[in-house]
Amino acid sequence: MTDTEETTAPSRRALIGWGGAGLALGAAAAGGAVAMTRTGDDITPTAADAGAAVEFHGTHQAGIATPVQDRLHFAAFDVTTEDRAEFVQMLKDWTAAARRMTAGKAVGEGAYGGLAEAPPDDTGEALGLKPSRLTLTIGFGPSLFGKFDLADQRPEALVDLPQFAGDNLDKNRSGGDLCVQACADDPQVAVHAIRNLARIGFGKVVIRWSQLGFGKTSSTTPDAQTPRNLMGFKDGTRNIAGTETDRLKKFVWADGKDADWMAGGSYLVARRIRMHIETWDRTSLQEQEDVFGRDKGEGAPVGKAKERDKPFLPAMKPDAHVRLAHPDSNGGATILRRGYSFTDGTDGLGRLDAGLFFLAYMKDVREGFIRIQRHLSTDALNEYIQHVGSAVFAVPPGVRDTDDWWGSTLFSKEA
C-alpha cells in the first residue's frame, strides 16, 4: 500500500462517529505480504499462495475473475437509513475499510493499546493472520433502486428473477438491498471482513441473511484442478478463466449500454441450493453418472476419455445436467461460476442441511442465468436438489484509485 493510501485511512474520531460508540473495521496486521496484480481485464496470479494480498484497485472489482479462494462469507444487507448522504458516506467508509483489510492492515489504533474507555478500532480476531487473498465485492439489489431517488438508474439487465420449476425459496434467505462477497483462503479473515463492515454500517444497514462457504466448486484458473461438489463430481470444467479476456468481455463485463454507471461492472445471481445428500448417497453409480453426463472418476463427458474433451451432447441422456446446461443447448449462453459448498448442521430430522451456494457473474441476467435455468426445468438433477434461497445484484465497476469509492458511478451527485 502506498503512502497516499495510508493517509486515507479513517481517523479514530471518524470511526467513533460511524457507530456512535467506536465501531471497528480493522484487519490483520500482516507485514511483508506479496501483492497479486490485477491489470485491466486480466488477472495475473503472480502470488497465488494463501498469504498473498490481492490488489484492491482496478477496472473491475476483485472477486469476480480473480483466482477463486477456498472460503466464503457472503452477506446481504437491507438499508435502514433514509438519508442518501449518510448512505453514501457509509459506502466511502466501507471502501476505506475494504482497501485496508484486503491489504492485511489494521485500521486506526488497532485491537489494543488505544483509549481504554472506548471499543478498540479493530475487532482483533484476525491479528497475526496474513491477507489470505481476501477480496471484497459489493453489489446492489433491485430493491435499492426503490430508495434514494434511484428508480431511473436501475439497469434493464437487473431484473427480478422469475419463479423457476422446483423453487422453494425462503424469504429470509433471499433478496437484499446490497451484498458483500468476502472470499479468502482463511475463513477467519473472510468472517472478520464482513463483521467489521456490518459494524461500520450500524444504523444505516442491517444484515438480512448471510452464508458461509467452503470448498470452491468452480475455478477461474485454467491450469488448476477442477474442484468437486458435495455430490463428488467435478464442477465447472469449462468455466470462464480470469485470463480469457475475450470471453470475459463477451459474457461477464457489462458494457453500460442500458446504464452507463455499470460499464465495467457485472451482474451476480446468488442461489442457495440444498442437496438431498442422503438420497443421492443411496443412488447407484451408473445413475449418478447418467444424471450429470460425466464419469465420476476422471470427469470425462459420456463417451470421452478426458475431463476436458469436448462433450458430444447427443451421447448423453436427454435430461443429463451437462447436456441441458451446455452453451450449445442454450443459444450460447455462458456465465462465470464462482460457487461454494456449504454444510449448516442438520434439519432436525437427521438430514444434513448441505449443498451448493451458487454464485454466477454475467453480462445480462436475462440472457445468462434465466435462459439457462429455464432450460434446466427437465434436469434429472432436480430430483436431488432444491433452490431454497435467491438474490440478484448489480455489481458496479472497480474502485479506480485511492480517491474512488464503491458505487461512485451510481451516486454521481456525490461523486
mmCIF file of N, CA, C and O in Angstrom, residues 84 91 140 150 153 259-265 395-400 404-415:
data_model
loop_
_atom_site.group_PDB
_atom_site.id
_atom_site.type_symbol
_atom_site.label_atom_id
_atom_site.label_comp_id
_atom_site.label_asym_id
_atom_site.label_seq_id
_atom_site.Cartn_x
_atom_site.Cartn_y
_atom_site.Cartn_z
ATOM 1 N N ARG A 84 -29.779 9.843 2.098
ATOM 2 C CA ARG A 84 -28.905 9.479 0.979
ATOM 3 C C ARG A 84 -27.454 9.828 1.274
ATOM 4 O O ARG A 84 -26.543 9.027 1.026
ATOM 5 N N LEU A 91 -20.777 4.092 2.208
ATOM 6 C CA LEU A 91 -20.082 3.425 1.107
ATOM 7 C C LEU A 91 -18.616 3.860 1.045
ATOM 8 O O LEU A 91 -17.722 3.052 0.782
ATOM 9 N N PHE A 140 -25.480 -4.217 -5.743
ATOM 10 C CA PHE A 140 -26.707 -3.509 -5.389
ATOM 11 C C PHE A 140 -27.911 -4.278 -5.891
ATOM 12 O O PHE A 140 -28.005 -4.611 -7.080
ATOM 13 N N LEU A 150 -33.445 6.554 -6.915
ATOM 14 C CA LEU A 150 -32.591 5.821 -7.862
ATOM 15 C C LEU A 150 -33.379 5.068 -8.933
ATOM 16 O O LEU A 150 -32.787 4.361 -9.744
ATOM 17 N N GLN A 153 -32.218 4.931 -12.425
ATOM 18 C CA GLN A 153 -30.853 4.433 -12.599
ATOM 19 C C GLN A 153 -30.787 2.905 -12.617
ATOM 20 O O GLN A 153 -29.723 2.330 -12.826
ATOM 21 N N ALA A 259 -27.217 1.168 -18.785
ATOM 22 C CA ALA A 259 -26.961 2.021 -17.617
ATOM 23 C C ALA A 259 -25.480 2.351 -17.633
ATOM 24 O O ALA A 259 -24.640 1.492 -17.361
ATOM 25 N N ASP A 260 -25.146 3.592 -17.970
ATOM 26 C CA ASP A 260 -23.737 3.937 -18.167
ATOM 27 C C ASP A 260 -22.901 3.749 -16.909
ATOM 28 O O ASP A 260 -21.704 3.476 -16.990
ATOM 29 N N TRP A 261 -23.533 3.845 -15.727
ATOM 30 C CA TRP A 261 -22.764 3.707 -14.487
ATOM 31 C C TRP A 261 -22.292 2.267 -14.258
ATOM 32 O O TRP A 261 -21.402 2.027 -13.443
ATOM 33 N N MET A 262 -22.853 1.307 -15.013
ATOM 34 C CA MET A 262 -22.482 -0.095 -14.864
ATOM 35 C C MET A 262 -21.352 -0.526 -15.792
ATOM 36 O O MET A 262 -20.928 -1.688 -15.754
ATOM 37 N N ALA A 263 -20.860 0.335 -16.649
ATOM 38 C CA ALA A 263 -19.782 -0.035 -17.568
ATOM 39 C C ALA A 263 -18.575 -0.550 -16.778
ATOM 40 O O ALA A 263 -18.043 0.141 -15.911
ATOM 41 N N GLY A 264 -18.153 -1.761 -17.085
ATOM 42 C CA GLY A 264 -17.044 -2.381 -16.362
ATOM 43 C C GLY A 264 -17.493 -3.204 -15.178
ATOM 44 O O GLY A 264 -16.671 -3.847 -14.522
ATOM 45 N N GLY A 265 -18.805 -3.185 -14.908
ATOM 46 C CA GLY A 265 -19.343 -3.992 -13.819
ATOM 47 C C GLY A 265 -19.834 -5.337 -14.329
ATOM 48 O O GLY A 265 -19.478 -5.788 -15.409
ATOM 49 N N VAL A 395 -23.384 -5.443 -9.884
ATOM 50 C CA VAL A 395 -22.055 -5.269 -9.299
ATOM 51 C C VAL A 395 -21.348 -4.148 -10.057
ATOM 52 O O VAL A 395 -21.011 -4.320 -11.240
ATOM 53 N N PRO A 396 -21.135 -2.993 -9.435
ATOM 54 C CA PRO A 396 -20.545 -1.856 -10.151
ATOM 55 C C PRO A 396 -19.091 -2.097 -10.524
ATOM 56 O O PRO A 396 -18.481 -3.078 -10.067
ATOM 57 N N PRO A 397 -18.532 -1.229 -11.354
ATOM 58 C CA PRO A 397 -17.114 -1.384 -11.738
ATOM 59 C C PRO A 397 -16.190 -1.237 -10.543
ATOM 60 O O PRO A 397 -16.626 -0.903 -9.434
ATOM 61 N N GLY A 398 -14.910 -1.473 -10.780
ATOM 62 C CA GLY A 398 -13.943 -1.440 -9.702
ATOM 63 C C GLY A 398 -13.638 -0.042 -9.197
ATOM 64 O O GLY A 398 -13.987 0.969 -9.805
ATOM 65 N N VAL A 399 -12.991 -0.013 -8.044
ATOM 66 C CA VAL A 399 -12.514 1.239 -7.452
ATOM 67 C C VAL A 399 -11.194 1.586 -8.127
ATOM 68 O O VAL A 399 -10.226 0.830 -8.041
ATOM 69 N N ARG A 400 -11.161 2.721 -8.816
ATOM 70 C CA ARG A 400 -10.034 3.032 -9.685
ATOM 71 C C ARG A 400 -8.768 3.414 -8.939
ATOM 72 O O ARG A 400 -7.661 3.031 -9.330
ATOM 73 N N ASP A 404 -11.313 7.075 -5.233
ATOM 74 C CA ASP A 404 -12.574 6.497 -5.689
ATOM 75 C C ASP A 404 -13.197 5.675 -4.558
ATOM 76 O O ASP A 404 -12.550 5.359 -3.557
ATOM 77 N N TRP A 405 -14.461 5.275 -4.737
ATOM 78 C CA TRP A 405 -15.150 4.505 -3.704
ATOM 79 C C TRP A 405 -16.268 3.676 -4.338
ATOM 80 O O TRP A 405 -16.721 3.933 -5.436
ATOM 81 N N TRP A 406 -16.679 2.623 -3.613
ATOM 82 C CA TRP A 406 -17.727 1.738 -4.083
ATOM 83 C C TRP A 406 -19.003 2.516 -4.416
ATOM 84 O O TRP A 406 -19.534 3.248 -3.585
ATOM 85 N N GLY A 407 -19.507 2.360 -5.621
ATOM 86 C CA GLY A 407 -20.772 2.976 -6.002
ATOM 87 C C GLY A 407 -20.676 4.405 -6.478
ATOM 88 O O GLY A 407 -21.703 5.059 -6.690
ATOM 89 N N SER A 408 -19.464 4.908 -6.687
ATOM 90 C CA SER A 408 -19.307 6.313 -7.078
ATOM 91 C C SER A 408 -19.961 6.590 -8.431
ATOM 92 O O SER A 408 -20.476 7.679 -8.657
ATOM 93 N N THR A 409 -19.941 5.603 -9.322
ATOM 94 C CA THR A 409 -20.536 5.840 -10.650
ATOM 95 C C THR A 409 -22.051 5.918 -10.572
ATOM 96 O O THR A 409 -22.684 6.588 -11.413
ATOM 97 N N LEU A 410 -22.659 5.269 -9.592
ATOM 98 C CA LEU A 410 -24.103 5.322 -9.416
ATOM 99 C C LEU A 410 -24.544 6.591 -8.705
ATOM 100 O O LEU A 410 -25.464 7.286 -9.137
ATOM 101 N N PHE A 411 -23.878 6.903 -7.612
ATOM 102 C CA PHE A 411 -24.248 8.072 -6.820
ATOM 103 C C PHE A 411 -23.475 9.284 -7.335
ATOM 104 O O PHE A 411 -22.673 9.897 -6.622
ATOM 105 N N SER A 412 -23.732 9.648 -8.582
ATOM 106 C CA SER A 412 -22.941 10.673 -9.272
ATOM 107 C C SER A 412 -23.063 12.042 -8.634
ATOM 108 O O SER A 412 -22.161 12.871 -8.729
ATOM 109 N N LYS A 413 -24.152 12.325 -7.971
ATOM 110 C CA LYS A 413 -24.334 13.639 -7.333
ATOM 111 C C LYS A 413 -23.296 13.852 -6.235
ATOM 112 O O LYS A 413 -22.883 14.979 -5.981
ATOM 113 N N GLU A 414 -22.894 12.733 -5.595
ATOM 114 C CA GLU A 414 -21.915 12.859 -4.501
ATOM 115 C C GLU A 414 -20.510 12.506 -4.952
ATOM 116 O O GLU A 414 -19.577 12.626 -4.204
ATOM 117 N N ALA A 415 -20.374 12.042 -6.206
ATOM 118 C CA ALA A 415 -19.061 11.572 -6.661
ATOM 119 C C ALA A 415 -18.071 12.719 -6.735
ATOM 120 O O ALA A 415 -18.442 13.833 -7.068
#
